[in-house]
PDB file of C-alpha atoms in Angstrom:
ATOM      1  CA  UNK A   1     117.953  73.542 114.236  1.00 85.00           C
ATOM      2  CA  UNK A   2     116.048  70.571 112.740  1.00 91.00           C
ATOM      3  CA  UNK A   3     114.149  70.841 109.577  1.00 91.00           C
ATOM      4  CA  UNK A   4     110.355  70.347 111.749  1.00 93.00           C
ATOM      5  CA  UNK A   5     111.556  73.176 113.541  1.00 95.00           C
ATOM      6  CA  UNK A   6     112.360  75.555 110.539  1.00 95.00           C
ATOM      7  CA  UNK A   7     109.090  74.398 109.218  1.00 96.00           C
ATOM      8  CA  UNK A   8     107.361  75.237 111.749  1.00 97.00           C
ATOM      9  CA  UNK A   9     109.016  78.435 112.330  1.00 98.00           C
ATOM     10  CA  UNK A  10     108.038  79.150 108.959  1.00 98.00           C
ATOM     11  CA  UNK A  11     103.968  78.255 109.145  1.00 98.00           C
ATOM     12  CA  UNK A  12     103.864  80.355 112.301  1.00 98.00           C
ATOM     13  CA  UNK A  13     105.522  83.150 110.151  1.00 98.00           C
ATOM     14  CA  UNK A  14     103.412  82.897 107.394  1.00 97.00           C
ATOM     15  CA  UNK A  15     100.162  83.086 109.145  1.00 97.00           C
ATOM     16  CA  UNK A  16     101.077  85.970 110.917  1.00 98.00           C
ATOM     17  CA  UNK A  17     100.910  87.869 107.300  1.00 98.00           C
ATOM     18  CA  UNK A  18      98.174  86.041 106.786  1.00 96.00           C
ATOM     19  CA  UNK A  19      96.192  86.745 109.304  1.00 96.00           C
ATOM     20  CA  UNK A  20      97.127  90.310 110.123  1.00 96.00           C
ATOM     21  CA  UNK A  21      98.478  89.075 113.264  1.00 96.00           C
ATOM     22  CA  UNK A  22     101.398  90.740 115.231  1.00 97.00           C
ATOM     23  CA  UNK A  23     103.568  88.202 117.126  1.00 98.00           C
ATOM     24  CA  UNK A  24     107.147  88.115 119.362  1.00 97.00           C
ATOM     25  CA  UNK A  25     110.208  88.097 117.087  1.00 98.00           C
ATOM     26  CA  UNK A  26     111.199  84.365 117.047  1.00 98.00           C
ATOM     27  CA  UNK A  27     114.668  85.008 118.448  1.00 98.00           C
ATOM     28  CA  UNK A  28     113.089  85.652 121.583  1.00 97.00           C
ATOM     29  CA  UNK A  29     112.094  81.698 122.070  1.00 96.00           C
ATOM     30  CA  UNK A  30     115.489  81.092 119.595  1.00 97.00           C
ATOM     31  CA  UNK A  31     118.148  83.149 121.049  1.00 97.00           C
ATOM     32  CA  UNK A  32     120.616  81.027 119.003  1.00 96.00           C
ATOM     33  CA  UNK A  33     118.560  81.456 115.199  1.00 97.00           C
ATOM     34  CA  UNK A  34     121.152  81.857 112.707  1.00 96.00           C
ATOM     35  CA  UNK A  35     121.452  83.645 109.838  1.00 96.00           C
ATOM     36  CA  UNK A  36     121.590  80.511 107.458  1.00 96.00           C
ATOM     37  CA  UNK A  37     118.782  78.896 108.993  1.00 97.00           C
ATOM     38  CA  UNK A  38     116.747  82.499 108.957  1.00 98.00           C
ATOM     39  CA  UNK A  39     117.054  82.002 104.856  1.00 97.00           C
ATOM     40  CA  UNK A  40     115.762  78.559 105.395  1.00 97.00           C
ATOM     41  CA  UNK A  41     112.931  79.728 107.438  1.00 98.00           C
ATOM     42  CA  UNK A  42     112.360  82.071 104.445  1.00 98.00           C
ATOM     43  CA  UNK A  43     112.828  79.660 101.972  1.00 97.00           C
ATOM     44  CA  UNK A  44     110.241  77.675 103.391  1.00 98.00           C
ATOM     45  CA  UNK A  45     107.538  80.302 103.728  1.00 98.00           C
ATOM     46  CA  UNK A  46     108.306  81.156  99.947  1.00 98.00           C
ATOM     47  CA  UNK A  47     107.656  77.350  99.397  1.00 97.00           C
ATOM     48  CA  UNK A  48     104.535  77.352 101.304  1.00 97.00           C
ATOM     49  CA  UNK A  49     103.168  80.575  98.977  1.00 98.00           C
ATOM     50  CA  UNK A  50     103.979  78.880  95.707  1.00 98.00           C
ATOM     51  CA  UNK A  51     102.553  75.903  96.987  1.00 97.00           C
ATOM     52  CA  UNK A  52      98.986  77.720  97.864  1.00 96.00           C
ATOM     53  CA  UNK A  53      99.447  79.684  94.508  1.00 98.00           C
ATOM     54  CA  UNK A  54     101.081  82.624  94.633  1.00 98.00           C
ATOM     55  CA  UNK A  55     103.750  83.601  92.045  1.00 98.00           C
ATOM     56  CA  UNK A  56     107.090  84.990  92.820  1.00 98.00           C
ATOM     57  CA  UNK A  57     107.603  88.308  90.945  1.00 97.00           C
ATOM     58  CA  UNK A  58     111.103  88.638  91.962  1.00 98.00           C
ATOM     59  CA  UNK A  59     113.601  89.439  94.837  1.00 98.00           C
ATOM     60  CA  UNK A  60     113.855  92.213  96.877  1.00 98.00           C
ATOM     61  CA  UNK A  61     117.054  93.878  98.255  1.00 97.00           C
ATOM     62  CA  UNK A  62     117.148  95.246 102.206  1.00 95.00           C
ATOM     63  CA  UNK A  63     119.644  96.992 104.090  1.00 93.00           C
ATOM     64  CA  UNK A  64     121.111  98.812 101.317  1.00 94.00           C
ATOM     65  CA  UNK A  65     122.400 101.872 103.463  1.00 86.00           C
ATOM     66  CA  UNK A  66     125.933 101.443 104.934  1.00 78.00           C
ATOM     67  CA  UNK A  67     123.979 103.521 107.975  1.00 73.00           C
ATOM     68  CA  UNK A  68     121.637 100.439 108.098  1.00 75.00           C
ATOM     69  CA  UNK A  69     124.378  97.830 107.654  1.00 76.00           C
ATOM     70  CA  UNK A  70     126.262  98.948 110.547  1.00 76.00           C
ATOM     71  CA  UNK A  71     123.519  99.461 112.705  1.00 72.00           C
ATOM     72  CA  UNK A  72     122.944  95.706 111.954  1.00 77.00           C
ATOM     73  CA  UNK A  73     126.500  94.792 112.033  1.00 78.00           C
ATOM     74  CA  UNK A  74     126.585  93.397 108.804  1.00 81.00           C
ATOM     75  CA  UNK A  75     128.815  93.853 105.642  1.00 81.00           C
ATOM     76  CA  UNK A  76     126.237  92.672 103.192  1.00 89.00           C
ATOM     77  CA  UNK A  77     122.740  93.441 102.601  1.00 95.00           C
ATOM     78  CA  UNK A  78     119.595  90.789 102.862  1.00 96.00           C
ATOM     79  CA  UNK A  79     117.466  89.780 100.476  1.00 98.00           C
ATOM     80  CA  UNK A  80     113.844  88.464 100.506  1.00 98.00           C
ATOM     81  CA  UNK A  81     110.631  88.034  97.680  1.00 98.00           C
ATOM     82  CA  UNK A  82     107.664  89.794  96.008  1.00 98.00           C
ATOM     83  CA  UNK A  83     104.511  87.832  95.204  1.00 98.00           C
ATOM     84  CA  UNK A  84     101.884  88.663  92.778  1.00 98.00           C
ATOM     85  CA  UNK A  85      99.239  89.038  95.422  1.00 98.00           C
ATOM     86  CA  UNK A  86     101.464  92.187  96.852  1.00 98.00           C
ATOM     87  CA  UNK A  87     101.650  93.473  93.637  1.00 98.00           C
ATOM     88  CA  UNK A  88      98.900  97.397  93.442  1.00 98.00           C
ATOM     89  CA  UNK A  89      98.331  99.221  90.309  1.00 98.00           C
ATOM     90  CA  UNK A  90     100.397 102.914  90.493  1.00 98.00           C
ATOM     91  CA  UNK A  91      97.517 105.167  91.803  1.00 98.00           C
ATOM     92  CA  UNK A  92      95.537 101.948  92.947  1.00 98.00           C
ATOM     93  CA  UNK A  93      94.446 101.374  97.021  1.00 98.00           C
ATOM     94  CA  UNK A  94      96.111  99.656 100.118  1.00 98.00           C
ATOM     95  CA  UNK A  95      93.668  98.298 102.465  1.00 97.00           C
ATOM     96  CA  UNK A  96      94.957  99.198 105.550  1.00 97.00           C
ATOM     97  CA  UNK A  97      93.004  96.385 107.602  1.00 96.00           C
ATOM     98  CA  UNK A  98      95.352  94.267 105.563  1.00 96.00           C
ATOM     99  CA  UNK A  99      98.173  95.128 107.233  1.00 97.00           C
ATOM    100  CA  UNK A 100      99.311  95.307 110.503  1.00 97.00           C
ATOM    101  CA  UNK A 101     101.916  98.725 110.911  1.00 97.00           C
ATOM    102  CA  UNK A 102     102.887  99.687 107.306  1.00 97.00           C
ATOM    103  CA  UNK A 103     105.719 101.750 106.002  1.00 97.00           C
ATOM    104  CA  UNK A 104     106.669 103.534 102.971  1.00 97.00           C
ATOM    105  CA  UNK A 105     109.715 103.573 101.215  1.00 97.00           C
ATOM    106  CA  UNK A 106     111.192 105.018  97.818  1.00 97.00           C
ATOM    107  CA  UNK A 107     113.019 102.432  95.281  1.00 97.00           C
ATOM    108  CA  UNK A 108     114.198 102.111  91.787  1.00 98.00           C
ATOM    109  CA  UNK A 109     112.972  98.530  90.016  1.00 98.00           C
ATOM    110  CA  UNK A 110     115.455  96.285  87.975  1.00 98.00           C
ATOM    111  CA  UNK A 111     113.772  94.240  84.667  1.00 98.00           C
ATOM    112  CA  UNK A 112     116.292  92.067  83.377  1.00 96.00           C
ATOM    113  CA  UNK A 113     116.639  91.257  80.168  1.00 95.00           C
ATOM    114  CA  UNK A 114     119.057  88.143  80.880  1.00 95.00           C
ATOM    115  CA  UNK A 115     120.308  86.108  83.814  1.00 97.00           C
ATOM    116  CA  UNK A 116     122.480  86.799  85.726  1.00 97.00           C
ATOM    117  CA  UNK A 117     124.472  84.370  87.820  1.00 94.00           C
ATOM    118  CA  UNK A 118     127.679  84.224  89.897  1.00 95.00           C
ATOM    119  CA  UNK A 119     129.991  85.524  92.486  1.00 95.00           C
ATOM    120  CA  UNK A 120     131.890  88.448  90.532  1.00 95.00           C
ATOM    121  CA  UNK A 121     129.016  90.017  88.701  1.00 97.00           C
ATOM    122  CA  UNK A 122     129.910  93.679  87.476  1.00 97.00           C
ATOM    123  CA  UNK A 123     127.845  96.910  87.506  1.00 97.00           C
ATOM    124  CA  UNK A 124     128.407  96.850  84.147  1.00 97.00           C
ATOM    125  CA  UNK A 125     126.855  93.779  83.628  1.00 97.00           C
ATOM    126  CA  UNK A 126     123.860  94.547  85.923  1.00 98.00           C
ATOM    127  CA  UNK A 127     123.403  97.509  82.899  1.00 97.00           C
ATOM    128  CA  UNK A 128     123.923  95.486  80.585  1.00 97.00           C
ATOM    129  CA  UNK A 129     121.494  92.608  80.875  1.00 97.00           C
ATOM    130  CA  UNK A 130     118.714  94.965  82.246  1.00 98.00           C
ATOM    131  CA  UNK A 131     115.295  95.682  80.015  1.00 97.00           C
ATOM    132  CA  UNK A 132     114.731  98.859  82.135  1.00 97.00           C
ATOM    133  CA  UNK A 133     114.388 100.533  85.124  1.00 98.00           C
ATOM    134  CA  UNK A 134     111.244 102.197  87.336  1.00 98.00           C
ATOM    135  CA  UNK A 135     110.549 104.038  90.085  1.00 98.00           C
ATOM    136  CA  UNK A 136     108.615 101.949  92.631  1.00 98.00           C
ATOM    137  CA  UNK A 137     107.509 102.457  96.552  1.00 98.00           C
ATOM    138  CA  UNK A 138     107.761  99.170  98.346  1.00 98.00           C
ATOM    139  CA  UNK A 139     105.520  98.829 101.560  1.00 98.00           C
ATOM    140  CA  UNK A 140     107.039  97.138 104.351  1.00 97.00           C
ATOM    141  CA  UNK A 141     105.514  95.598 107.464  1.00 97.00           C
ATOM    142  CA  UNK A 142     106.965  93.412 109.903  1.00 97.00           C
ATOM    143  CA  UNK A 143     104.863  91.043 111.610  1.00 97.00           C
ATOM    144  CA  UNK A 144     106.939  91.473 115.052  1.00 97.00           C
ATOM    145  CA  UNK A 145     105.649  93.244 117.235  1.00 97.00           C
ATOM    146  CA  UNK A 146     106.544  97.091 117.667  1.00 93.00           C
ATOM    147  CA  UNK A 147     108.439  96.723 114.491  1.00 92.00           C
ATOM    148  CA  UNK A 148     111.548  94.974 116.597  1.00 92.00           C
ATOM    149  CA  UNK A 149     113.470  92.632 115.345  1.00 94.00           C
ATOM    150  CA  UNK A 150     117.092  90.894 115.208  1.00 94.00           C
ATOM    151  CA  UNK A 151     119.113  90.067 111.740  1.00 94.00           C
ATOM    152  CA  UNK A 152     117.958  86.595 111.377  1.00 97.00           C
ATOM    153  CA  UNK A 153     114.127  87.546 112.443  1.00 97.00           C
ATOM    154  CA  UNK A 154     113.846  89.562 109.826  1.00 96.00           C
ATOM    155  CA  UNK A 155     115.327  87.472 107.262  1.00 97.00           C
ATOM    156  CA  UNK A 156     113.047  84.707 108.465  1.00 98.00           C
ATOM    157  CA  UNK A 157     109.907  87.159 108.147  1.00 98.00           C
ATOM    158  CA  UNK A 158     111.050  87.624 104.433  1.00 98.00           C
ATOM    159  CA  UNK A 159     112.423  91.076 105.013  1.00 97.00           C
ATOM    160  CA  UNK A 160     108.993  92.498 105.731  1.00 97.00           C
ATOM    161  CA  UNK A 161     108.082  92.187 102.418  1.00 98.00           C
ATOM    162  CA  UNK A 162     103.884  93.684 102.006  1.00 98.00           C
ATOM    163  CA  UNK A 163     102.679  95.870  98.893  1.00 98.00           C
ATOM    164  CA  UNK A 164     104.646  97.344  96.067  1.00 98.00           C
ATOM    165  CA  UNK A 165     103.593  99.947  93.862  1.00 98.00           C
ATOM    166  CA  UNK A 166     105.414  99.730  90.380  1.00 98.00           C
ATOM    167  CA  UNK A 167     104.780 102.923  88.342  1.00 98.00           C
ATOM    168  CA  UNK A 168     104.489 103.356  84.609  1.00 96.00           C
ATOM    169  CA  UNK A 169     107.703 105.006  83.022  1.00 95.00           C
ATOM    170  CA  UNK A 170     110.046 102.247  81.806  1.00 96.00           C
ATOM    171  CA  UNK A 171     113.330 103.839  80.729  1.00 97.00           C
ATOM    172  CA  UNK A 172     116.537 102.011  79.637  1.00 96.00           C
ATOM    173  CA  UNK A 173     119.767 102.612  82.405  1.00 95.00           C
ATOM    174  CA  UNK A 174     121.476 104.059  79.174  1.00 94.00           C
ATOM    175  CA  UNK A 175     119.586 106.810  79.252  1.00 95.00           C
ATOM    176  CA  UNK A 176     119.860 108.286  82.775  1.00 95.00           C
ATOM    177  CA  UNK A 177     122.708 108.682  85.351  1.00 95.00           C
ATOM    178  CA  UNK A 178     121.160 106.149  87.775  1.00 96.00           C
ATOM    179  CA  UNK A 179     123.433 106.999  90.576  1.00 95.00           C
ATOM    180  CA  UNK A 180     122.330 110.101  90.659  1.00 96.00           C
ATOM    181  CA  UNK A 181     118.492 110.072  90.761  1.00 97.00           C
ATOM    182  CA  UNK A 182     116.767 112.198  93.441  1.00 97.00           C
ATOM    183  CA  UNK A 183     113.209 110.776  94.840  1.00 98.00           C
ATOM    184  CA  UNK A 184     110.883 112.316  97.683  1.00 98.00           C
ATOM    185  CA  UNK A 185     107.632 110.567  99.663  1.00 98.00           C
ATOM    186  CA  UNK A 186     105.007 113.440 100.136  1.00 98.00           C
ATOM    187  CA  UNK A 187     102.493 112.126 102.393  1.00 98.00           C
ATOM    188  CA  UNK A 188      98.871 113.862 101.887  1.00 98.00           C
ATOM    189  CA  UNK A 189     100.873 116.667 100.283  1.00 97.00           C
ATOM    190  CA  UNK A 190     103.913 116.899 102.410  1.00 98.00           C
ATOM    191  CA  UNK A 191     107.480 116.131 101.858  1.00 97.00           C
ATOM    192  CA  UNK A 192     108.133 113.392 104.677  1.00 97.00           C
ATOM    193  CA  UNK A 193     111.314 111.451 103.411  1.00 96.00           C
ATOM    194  CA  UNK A 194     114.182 112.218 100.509  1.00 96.00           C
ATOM    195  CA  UNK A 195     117.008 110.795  99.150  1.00 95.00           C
ATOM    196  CA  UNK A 196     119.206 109.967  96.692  1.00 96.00           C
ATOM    197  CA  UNK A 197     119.833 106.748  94.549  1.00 97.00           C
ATOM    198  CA  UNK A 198     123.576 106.933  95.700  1.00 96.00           C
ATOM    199  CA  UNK A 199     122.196 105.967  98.728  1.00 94.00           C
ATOM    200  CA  UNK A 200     121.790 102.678  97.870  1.00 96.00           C
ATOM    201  CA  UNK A 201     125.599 101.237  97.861  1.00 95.00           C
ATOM    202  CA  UNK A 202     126.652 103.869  96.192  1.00 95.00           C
ATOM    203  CA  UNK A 203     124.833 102.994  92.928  1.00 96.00           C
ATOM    204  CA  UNK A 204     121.392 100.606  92.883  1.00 97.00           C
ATOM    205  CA  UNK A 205     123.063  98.784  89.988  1.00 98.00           C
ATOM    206  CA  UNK A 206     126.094  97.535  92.766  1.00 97.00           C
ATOM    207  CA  UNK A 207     123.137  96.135  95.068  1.00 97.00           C
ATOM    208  CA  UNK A 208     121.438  94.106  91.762  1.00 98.00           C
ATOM    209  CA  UNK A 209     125.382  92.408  91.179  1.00 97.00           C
ATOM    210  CA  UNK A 210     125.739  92.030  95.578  1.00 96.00           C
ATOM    211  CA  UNK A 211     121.912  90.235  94.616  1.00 97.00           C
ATOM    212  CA  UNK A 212     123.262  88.113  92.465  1.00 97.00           C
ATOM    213  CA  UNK A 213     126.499  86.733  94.408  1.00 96.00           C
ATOM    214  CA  UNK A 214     124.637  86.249  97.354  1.00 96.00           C
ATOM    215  CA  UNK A 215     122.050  84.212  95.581  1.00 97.00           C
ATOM    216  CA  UNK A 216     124.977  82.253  93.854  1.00 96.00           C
ATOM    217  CA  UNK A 217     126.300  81.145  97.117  1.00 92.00           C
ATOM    218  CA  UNK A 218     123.005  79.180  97.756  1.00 89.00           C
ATOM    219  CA  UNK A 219     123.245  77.533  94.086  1.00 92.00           C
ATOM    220  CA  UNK A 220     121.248  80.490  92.239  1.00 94.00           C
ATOM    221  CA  UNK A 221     120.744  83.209  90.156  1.00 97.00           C
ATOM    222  CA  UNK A 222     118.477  86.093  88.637  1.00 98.00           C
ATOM    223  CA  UNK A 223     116.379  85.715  86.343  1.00 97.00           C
ATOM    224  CA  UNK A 224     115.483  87.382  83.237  1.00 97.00           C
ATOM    225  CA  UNK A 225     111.445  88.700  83.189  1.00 96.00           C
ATOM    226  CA  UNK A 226     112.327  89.252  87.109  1.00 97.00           C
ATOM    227  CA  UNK A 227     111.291  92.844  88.454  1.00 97.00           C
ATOM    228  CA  UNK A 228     114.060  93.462  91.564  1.00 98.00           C
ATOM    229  CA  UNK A 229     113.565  96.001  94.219  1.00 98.00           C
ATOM    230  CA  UNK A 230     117.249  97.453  94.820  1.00 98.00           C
ATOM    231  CA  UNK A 231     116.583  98.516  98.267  1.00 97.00           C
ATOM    232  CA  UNK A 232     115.437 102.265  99.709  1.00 96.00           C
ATOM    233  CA  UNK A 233     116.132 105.419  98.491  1.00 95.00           C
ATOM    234  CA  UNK A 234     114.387 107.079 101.800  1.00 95.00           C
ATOM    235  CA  UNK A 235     113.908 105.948 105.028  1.00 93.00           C
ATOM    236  CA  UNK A 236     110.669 104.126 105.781  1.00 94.00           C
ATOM    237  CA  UNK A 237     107.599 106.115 106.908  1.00 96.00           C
ATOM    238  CA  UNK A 238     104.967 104.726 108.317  1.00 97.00           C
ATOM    239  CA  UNK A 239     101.878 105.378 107.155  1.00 98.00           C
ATOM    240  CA  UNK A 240      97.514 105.083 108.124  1.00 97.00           C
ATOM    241  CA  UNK A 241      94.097 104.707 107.159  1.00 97.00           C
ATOM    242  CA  UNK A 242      93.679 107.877 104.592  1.00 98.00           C
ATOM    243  CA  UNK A 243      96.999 108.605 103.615  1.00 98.00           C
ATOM    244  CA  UNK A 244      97.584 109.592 100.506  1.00 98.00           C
ATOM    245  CA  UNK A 245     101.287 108.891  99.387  1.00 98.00           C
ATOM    246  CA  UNK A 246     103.224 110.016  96.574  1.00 98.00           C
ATOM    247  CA  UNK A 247     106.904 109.099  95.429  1.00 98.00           C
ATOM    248  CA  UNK A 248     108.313 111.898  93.086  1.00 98.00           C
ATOM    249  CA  UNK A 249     111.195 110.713  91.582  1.00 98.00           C
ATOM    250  CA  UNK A 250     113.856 112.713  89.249  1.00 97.00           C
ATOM    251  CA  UNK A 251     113.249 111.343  85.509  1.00 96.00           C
ATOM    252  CA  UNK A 252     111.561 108.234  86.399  1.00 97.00           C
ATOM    253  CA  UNK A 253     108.616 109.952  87.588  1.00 97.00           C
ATOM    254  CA  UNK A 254     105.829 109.656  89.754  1.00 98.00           C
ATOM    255  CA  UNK A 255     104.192 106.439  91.831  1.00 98.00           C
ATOM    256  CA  UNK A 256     101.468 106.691  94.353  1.00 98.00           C
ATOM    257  CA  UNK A 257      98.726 104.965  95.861  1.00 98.00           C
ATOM    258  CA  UNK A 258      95.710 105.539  98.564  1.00 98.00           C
ATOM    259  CA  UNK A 259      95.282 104.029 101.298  1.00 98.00           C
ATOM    260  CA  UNK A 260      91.517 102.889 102.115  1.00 97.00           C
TER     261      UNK A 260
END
């Protein structure tokens, strides 16, 4: 596909989010999309928010479930970005006319200390070089509509990256067993979703290092200062106009918000 084309691909993305707008996957019109030109459809629409002043905050991790990787028919997860302006305060409110058919889902935060760059990056040194951890509860919402989508699509839609909602307790990985933290969404008071940090490839520290290959195969790296969502504890629940929704996580604690 030529460059126009991605670029365009990309603009028509990007005001979708913009505009609260629900469109056709673009594999429909590009049956043949691949997943290398998907990234540079994302790349582009990360371009285009810098450019109009947004900041990146950091990457975020999807597919993190081997259930969700085969239902894909992939072997790897995909990644996509967080930008300031999706950024709530823990307890703060989602404007639902903002969106177009949110979901909620439960997910431990890396803050790195140090970069991080290359193809054989260890657990170990995930640990190593990170400032701290914290719960978080990422809001997702693809602009496709019906919430259908391909591979590529959604890696061109920048893994349905919305809202985040960081919460407050910032505790060093040395001082919990991070595989083993338990987290649950109540929604207006009742237990919708659960799950287990083991979840995510076993450990959320494994999908930080898979982060950091994949971005080294495109000439990268992460970043110290970066805050990285490691992918979903629960499954994704979708949410509306009143909700109230609460993630309850072992240790790290609690993160919430309303949504107005």
């Amino acid at each position: 596909m030529e460059a126009k084309e991605l670029t365009s691909l990309a603009r028509f993305l990007e005001s979708a989010e913009r505009n609260r707008q629900e469109v056709p996957r673009i594999t429909l019109q590009h049956p043949s999309l691949t997943v290398d030109e998907a990234y540079d459809i994302q790349a582009e629409i990360v371009k285009l928010k810098v450019e109009n002043g947004s900041r990146v905050i950091g990457p975020k991790m999807g597919l993190t479930s081997a259930a969700k990787m085969k239902q894909m028919g992939v072997e790897e997860p995909i990644f996509g970005y967080v930008f300031d302006y999706m950024v709530v305060p823990n307890g703060g409110t989602i404007r639902f006319d903002e969106l177009i058919h949110p979901k909620a889902e439960a997910e431990i935060a890396f803050v790195l200390d140090k970069d991080l760059e290359g193809p054989d990056v260890t657990i170990e040194q995930v640990l190593e070089a990170t400032r701290y951890v914290l719960p978080a509860l990422e809001i997702i919402d693809s602009r496709y509509e019906n919430f259908k989508f391909t591979l590529p699509d959604v890696i061109a839609d920048n893994t349905s990256a919305s809202r985040v909602v960081f919460g407050d307790r910032l505790i060093k990985p040395s001082e919990l067993e991070l595989d083993l933290i338990g987290a649950t969404m109540l929604f207006n008071g009742e237990s919708k979703a659960f799950g287990a940090s083991a979840a995510v490839l076993g450990h959320p520290a494994r999908s930080i290092a898979m982060l950091a290959a994949m971005l080294s195969r495109k000439g990268g790296g992460l970043r110290a200062g970066e805050v990285i969502l490691s992918g979903a504890i629960t499954e994704a629940v979708m949410f509306a106009q009143g909700d109230y929704v609460v993630g309850k996580f072992d240790v790290l604690g609690d993160v919430s918000f309303l949504c107005k």
